[in-house]
CSV table of N, CA, C and O in Angstrom, one decimal:
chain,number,residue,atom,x,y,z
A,1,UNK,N,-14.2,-16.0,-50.2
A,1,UNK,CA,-14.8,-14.8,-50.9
A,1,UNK,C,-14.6,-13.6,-50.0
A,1,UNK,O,-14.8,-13.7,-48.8
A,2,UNK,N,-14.3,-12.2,-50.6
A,2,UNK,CA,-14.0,-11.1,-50.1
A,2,UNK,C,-15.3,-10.9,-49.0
A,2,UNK,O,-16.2,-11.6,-49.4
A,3,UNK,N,-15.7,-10.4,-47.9
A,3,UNK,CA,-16.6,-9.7,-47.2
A,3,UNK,C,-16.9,-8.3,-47.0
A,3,UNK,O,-17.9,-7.7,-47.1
A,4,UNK,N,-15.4,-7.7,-46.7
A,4,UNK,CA,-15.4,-6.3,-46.9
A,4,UNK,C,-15.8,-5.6,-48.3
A,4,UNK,O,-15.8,-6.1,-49.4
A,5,UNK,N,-16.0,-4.3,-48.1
A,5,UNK,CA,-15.9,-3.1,-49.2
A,5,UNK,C,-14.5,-3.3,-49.7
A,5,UNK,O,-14.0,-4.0,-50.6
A,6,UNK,N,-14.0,-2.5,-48.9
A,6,UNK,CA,-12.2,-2.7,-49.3
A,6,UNK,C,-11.5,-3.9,-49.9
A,6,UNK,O,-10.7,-3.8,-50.9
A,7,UNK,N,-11.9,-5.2,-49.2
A,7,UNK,CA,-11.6,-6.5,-50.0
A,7,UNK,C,-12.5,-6.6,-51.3
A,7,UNK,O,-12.0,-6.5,-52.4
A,8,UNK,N,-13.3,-6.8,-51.2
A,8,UNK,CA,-13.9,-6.2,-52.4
A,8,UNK,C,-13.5,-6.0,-54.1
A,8,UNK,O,-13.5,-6.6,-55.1
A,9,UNK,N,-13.0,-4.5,-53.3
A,9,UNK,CA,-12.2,-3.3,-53.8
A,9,UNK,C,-10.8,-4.3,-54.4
A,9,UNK,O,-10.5,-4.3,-55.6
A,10,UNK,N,-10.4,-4.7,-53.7
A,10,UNK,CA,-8.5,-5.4,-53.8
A,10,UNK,C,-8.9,-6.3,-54.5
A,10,UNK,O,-8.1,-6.3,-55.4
A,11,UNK,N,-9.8,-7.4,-54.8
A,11,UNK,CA,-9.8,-8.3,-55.8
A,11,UNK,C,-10.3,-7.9,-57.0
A,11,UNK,O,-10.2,-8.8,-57.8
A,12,UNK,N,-10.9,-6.8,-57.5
A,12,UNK,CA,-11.5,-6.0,-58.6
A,12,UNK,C,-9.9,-4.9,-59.1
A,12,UNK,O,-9.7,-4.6,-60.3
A,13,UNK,N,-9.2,-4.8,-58.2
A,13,UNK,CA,-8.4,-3.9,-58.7
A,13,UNK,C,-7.0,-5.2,-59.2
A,13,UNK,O,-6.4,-5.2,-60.3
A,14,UNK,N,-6.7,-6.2,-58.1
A,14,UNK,CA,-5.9,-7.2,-58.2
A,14,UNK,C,-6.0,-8.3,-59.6
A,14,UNK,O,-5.1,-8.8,-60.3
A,15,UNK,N,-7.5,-8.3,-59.8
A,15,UNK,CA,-8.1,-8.7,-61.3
A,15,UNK,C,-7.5,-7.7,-62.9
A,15,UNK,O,-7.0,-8.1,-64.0
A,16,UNK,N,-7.9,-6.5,-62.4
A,16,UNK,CA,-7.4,-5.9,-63.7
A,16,UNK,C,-6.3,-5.8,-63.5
A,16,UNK,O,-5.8,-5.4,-64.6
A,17,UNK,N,-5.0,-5.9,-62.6
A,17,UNK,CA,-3.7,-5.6,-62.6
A,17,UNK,C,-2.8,-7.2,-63.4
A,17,UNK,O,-1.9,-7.6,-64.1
A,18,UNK,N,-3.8,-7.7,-62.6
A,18,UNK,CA,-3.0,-9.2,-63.1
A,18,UNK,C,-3.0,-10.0,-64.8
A,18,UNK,O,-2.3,-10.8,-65.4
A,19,UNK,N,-4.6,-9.0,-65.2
A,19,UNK,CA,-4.7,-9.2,-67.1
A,19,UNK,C,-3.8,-8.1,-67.7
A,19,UNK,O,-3.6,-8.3,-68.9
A,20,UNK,N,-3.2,-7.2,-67.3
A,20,UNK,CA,-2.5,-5.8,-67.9
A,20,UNK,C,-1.1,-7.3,-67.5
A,20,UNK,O,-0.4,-7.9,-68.3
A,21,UNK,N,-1.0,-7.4,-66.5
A,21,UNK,CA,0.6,-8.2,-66.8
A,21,UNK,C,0.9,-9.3,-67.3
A,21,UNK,O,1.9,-9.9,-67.3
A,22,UNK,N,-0.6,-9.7,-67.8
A,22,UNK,CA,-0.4,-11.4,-68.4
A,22,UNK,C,0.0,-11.1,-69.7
A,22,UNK,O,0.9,-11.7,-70.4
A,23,UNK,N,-1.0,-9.7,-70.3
A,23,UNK,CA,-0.9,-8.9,-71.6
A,23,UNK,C,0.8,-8.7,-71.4
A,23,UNK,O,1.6,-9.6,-71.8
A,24,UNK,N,1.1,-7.9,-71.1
A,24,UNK,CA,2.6,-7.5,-70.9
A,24,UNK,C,3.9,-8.9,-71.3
A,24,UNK,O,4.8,-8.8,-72.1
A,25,UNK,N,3.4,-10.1,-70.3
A,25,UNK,CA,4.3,-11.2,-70.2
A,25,UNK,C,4.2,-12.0,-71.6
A,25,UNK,O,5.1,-12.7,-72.1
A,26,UNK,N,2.9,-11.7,-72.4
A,26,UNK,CA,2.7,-12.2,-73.6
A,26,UNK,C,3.6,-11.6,-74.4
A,26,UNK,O,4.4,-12.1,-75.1
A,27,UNK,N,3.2,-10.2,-74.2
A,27,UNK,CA,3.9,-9.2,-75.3
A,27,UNK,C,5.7,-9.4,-75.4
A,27,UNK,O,6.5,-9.2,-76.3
A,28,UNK,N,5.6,-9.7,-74.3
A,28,UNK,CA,7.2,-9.8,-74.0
A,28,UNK,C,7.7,-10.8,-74.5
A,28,UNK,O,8.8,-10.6,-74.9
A,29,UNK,N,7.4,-12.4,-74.7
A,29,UNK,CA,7.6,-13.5,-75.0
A,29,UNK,C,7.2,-13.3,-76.5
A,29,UNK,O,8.0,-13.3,-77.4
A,30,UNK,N,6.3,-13.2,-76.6
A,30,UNK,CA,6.1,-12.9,-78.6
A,30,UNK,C,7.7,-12.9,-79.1
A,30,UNK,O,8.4,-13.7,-79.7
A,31,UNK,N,7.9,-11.2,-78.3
A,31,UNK,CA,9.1,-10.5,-79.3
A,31,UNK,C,10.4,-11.6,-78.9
A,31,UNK,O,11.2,-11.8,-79.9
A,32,UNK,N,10.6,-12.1,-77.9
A,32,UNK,CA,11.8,-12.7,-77.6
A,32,UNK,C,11.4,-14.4,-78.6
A,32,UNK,O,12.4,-15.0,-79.0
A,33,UNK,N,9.8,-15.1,-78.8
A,33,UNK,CA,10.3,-16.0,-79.9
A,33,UNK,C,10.5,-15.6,-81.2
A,33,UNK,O,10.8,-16.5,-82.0
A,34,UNK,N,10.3,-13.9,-81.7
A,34,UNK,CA,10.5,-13.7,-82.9
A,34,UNK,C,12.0,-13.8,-82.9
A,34,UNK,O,12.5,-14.5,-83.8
A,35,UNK,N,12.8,-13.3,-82.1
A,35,UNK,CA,14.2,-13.3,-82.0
A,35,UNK,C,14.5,-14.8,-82.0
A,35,UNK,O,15.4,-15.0,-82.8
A,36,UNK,N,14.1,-15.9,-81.3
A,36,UNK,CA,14.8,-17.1,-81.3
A,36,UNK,C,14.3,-17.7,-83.0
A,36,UNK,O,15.0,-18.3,-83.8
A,37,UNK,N,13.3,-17.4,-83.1
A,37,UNK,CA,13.0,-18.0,-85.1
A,37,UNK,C,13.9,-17.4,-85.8
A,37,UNK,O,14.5,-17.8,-86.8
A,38,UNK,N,14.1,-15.9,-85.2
A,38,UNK,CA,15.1,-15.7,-86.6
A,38,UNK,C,16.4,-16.4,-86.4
A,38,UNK,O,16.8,-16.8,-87.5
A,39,UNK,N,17.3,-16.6,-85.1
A,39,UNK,CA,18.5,-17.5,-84.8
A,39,UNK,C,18.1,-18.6,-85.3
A,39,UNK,O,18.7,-19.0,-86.3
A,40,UNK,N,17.1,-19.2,-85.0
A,40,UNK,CA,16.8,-20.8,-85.5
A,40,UNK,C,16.7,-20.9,-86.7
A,40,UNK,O,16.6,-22.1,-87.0
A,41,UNK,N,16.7,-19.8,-87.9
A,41,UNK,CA,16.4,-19.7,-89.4
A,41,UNK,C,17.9,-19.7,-89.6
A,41,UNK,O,18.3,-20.3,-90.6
A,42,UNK,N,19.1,-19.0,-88.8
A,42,UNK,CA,20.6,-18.7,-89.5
A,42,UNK,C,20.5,-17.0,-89.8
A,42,UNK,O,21.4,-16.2,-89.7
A,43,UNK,N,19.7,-16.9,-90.0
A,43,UNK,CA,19.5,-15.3,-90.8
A,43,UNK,C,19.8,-14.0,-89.9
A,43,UNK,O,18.9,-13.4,-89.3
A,44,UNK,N,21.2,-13.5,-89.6
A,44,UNK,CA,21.4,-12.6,-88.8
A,44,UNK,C,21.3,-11.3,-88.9
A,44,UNK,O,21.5,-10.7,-87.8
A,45,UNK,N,21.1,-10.6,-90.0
A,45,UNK,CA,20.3,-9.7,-89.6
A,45,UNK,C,19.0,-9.5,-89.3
A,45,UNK,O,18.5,-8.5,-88.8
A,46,UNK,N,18.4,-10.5,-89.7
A,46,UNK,CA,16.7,-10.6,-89.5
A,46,UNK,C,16.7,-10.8,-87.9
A,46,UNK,O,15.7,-10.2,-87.4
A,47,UNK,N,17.3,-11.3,-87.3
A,47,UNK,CA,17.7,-11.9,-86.3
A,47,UNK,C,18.2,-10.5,-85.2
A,47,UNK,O,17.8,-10.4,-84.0
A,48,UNK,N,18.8,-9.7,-85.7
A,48,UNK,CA,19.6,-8.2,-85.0
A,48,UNK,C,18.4,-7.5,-85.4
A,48,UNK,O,18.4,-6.4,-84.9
A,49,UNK,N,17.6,-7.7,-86.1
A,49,UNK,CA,16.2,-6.4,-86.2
A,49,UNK,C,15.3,-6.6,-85.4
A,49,UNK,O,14.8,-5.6,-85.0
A,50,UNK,N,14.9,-8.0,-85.0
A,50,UNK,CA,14.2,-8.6,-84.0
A,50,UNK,C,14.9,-8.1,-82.7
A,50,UNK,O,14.3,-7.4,-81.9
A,51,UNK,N,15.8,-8.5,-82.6
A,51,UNK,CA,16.5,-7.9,-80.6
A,51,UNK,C,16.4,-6.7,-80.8
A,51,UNK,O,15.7,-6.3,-79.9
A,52,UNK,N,16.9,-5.9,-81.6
A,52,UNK,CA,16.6,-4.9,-81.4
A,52,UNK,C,15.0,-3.7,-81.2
A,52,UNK,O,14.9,-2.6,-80.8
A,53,UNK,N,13.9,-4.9,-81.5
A,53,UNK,CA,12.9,-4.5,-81.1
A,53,UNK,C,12.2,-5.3,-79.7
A,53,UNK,O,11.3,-5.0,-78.9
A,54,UNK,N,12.9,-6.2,-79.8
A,54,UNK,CA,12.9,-7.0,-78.0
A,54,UNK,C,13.5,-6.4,-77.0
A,54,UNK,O,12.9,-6.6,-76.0
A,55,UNK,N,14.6,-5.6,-77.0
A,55,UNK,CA,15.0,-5.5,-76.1
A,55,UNK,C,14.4,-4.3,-75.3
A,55,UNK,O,14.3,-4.4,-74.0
A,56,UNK,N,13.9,-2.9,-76.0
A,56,UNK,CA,12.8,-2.2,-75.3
A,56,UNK,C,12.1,-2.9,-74.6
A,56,UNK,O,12.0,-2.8,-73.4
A,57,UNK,N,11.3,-3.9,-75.4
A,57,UNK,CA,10.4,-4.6,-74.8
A,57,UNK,C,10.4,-5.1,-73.3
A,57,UNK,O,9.7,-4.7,-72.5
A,58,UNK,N,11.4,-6.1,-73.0
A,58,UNK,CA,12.3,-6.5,-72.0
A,58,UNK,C,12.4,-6.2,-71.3
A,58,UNK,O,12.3,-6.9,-70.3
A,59,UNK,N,12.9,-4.3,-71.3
A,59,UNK,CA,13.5,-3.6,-70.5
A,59,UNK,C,12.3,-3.0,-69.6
A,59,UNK,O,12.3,-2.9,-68.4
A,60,UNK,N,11.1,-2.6,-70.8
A,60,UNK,CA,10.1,-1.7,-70.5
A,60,UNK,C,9.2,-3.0,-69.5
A,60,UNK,O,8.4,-2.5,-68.7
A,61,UNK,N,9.3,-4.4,-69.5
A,61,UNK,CA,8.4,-5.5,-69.0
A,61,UNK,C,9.5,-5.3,-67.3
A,61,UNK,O,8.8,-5.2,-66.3
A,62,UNK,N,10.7,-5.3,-67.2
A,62,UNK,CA,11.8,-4.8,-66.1
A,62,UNK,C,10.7,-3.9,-65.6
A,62,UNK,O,9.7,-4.2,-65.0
A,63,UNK,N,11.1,-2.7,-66.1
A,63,UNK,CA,10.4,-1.4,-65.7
A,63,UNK,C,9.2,-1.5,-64.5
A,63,UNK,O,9.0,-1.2,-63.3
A,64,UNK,N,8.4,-2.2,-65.8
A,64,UNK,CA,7.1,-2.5,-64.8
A,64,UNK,C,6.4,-3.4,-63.8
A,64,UNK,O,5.2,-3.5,-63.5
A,65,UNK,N,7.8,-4.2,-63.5
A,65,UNK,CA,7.5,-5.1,-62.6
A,65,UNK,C,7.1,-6.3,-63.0
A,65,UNK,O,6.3,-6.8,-62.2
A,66,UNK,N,7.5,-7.1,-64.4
A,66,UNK,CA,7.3,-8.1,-64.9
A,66,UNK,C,8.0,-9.1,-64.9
A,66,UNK,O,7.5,-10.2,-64.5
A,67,UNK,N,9.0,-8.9,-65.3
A,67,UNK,CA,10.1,-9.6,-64.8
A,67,UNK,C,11.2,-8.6,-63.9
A,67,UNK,O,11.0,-7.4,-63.8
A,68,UNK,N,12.6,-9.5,-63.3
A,68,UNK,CA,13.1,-8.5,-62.8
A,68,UNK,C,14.4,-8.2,-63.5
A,68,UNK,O,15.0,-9.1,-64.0
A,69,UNK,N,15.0,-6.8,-63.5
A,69,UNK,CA,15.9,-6.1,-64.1
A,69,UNK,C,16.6,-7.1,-64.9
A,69,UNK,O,16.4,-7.3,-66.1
A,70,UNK,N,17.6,-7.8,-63.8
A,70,UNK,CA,18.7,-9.1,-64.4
A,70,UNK,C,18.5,-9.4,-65.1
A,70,UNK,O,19.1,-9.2,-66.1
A,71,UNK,N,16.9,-10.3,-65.0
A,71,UNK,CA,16.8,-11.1,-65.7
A,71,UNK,C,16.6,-11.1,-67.1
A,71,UNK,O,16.9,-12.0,-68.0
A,72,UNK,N,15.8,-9.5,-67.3
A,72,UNK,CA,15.9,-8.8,-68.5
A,72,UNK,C,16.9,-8.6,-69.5
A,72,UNK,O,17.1,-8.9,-70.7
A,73,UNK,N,17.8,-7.8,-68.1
A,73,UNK,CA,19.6,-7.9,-68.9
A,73,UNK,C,19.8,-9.0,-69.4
A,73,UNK,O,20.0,-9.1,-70.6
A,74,UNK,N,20.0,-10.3,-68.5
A,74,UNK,CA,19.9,-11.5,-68.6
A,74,UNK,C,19.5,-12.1,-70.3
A,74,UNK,O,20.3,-12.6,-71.1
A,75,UNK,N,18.1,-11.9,-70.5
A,75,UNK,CA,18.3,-12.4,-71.8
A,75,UNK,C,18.2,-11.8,-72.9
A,75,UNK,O,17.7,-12.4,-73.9
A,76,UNK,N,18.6,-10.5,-72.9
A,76,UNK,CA,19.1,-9.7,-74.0
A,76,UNK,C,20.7,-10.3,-74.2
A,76,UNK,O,21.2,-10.5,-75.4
A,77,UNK,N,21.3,-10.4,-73.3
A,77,UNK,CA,22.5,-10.1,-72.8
A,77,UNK,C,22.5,-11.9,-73.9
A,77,UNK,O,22.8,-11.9,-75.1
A,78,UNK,N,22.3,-12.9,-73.4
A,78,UNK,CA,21.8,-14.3,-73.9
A,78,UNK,C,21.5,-14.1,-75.2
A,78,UNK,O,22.2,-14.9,-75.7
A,79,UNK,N,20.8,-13.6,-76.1
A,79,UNK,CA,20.5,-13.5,-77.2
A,79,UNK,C,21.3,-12.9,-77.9
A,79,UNK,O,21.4,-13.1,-79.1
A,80,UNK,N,21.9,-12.2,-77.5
A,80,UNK,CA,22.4,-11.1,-78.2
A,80,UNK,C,23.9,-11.8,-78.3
A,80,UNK,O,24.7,-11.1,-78.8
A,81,UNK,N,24.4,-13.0,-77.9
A,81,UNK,CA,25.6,-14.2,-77.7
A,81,UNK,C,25.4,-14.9,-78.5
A,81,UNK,O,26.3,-15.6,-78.9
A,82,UNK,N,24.5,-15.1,-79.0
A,82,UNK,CA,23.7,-16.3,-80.2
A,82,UNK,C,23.7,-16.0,-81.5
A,82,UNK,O,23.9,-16.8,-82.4
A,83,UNK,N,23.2,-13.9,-81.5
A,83,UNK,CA,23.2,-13.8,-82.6
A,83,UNK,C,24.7,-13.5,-83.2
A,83,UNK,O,24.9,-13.7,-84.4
A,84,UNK,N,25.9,-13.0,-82.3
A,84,UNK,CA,27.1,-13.0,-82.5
A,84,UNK,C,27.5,-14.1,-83.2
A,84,UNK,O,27.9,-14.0,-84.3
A,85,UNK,N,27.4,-15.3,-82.6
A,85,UNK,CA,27.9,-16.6,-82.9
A,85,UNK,C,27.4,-16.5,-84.2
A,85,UNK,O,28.4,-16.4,-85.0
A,86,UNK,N,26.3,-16.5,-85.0
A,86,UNK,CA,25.9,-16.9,-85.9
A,86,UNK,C,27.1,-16.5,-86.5
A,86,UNK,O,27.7,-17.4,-86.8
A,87,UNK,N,27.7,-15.3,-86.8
A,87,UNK,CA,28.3,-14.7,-87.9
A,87,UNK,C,29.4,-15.8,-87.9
A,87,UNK,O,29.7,-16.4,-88.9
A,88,UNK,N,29.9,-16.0,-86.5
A,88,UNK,CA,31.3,-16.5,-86.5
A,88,UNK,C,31.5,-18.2,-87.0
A,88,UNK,O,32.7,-18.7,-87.0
């Protein structure tokens, strides 16, 4: 358990930073399984309306230190190969 003021301080502040990025890692996985239900349905444009609202998401979870950059690119970059395929 903290003793100091300052330590304290860093587990009160380390507490609310860590629920704002569980919220965030949630938010972020939602939108990316709306995008895999719509591939897993066949339905490609339902499917390109979804990434297309994932991939802010993604970028913006990048941004803030949620995940990192790549990996962002990474699976937009991945999803966005899947939904191509469908057409072909």
């Amino acid at each position: 358990m903290a003793n100091t003021v300052s330590a304290k301080k860093m587990t009160r502040k380390i507490a609310k930073r860590t629920a704002i990025n569980k919220s965030r890692r949630s938010r972020m996985r939602t939108f990316v399984r709306k995008v895999e239900e719509a591939i897993a349905s066949g339905n490609q444009t339902e499917a390109v309306a979804a990434l297309r609202a994932a991939e802010p998401e993604l970028m913006r979870a990048a941004q803030k230190g949620i995940v990192h950059k790549n990996t962002a690119s990474r699976k937009v970059s991945r999803l966005a190969h899947r939904i191509k395929s469908l057409s072909a």
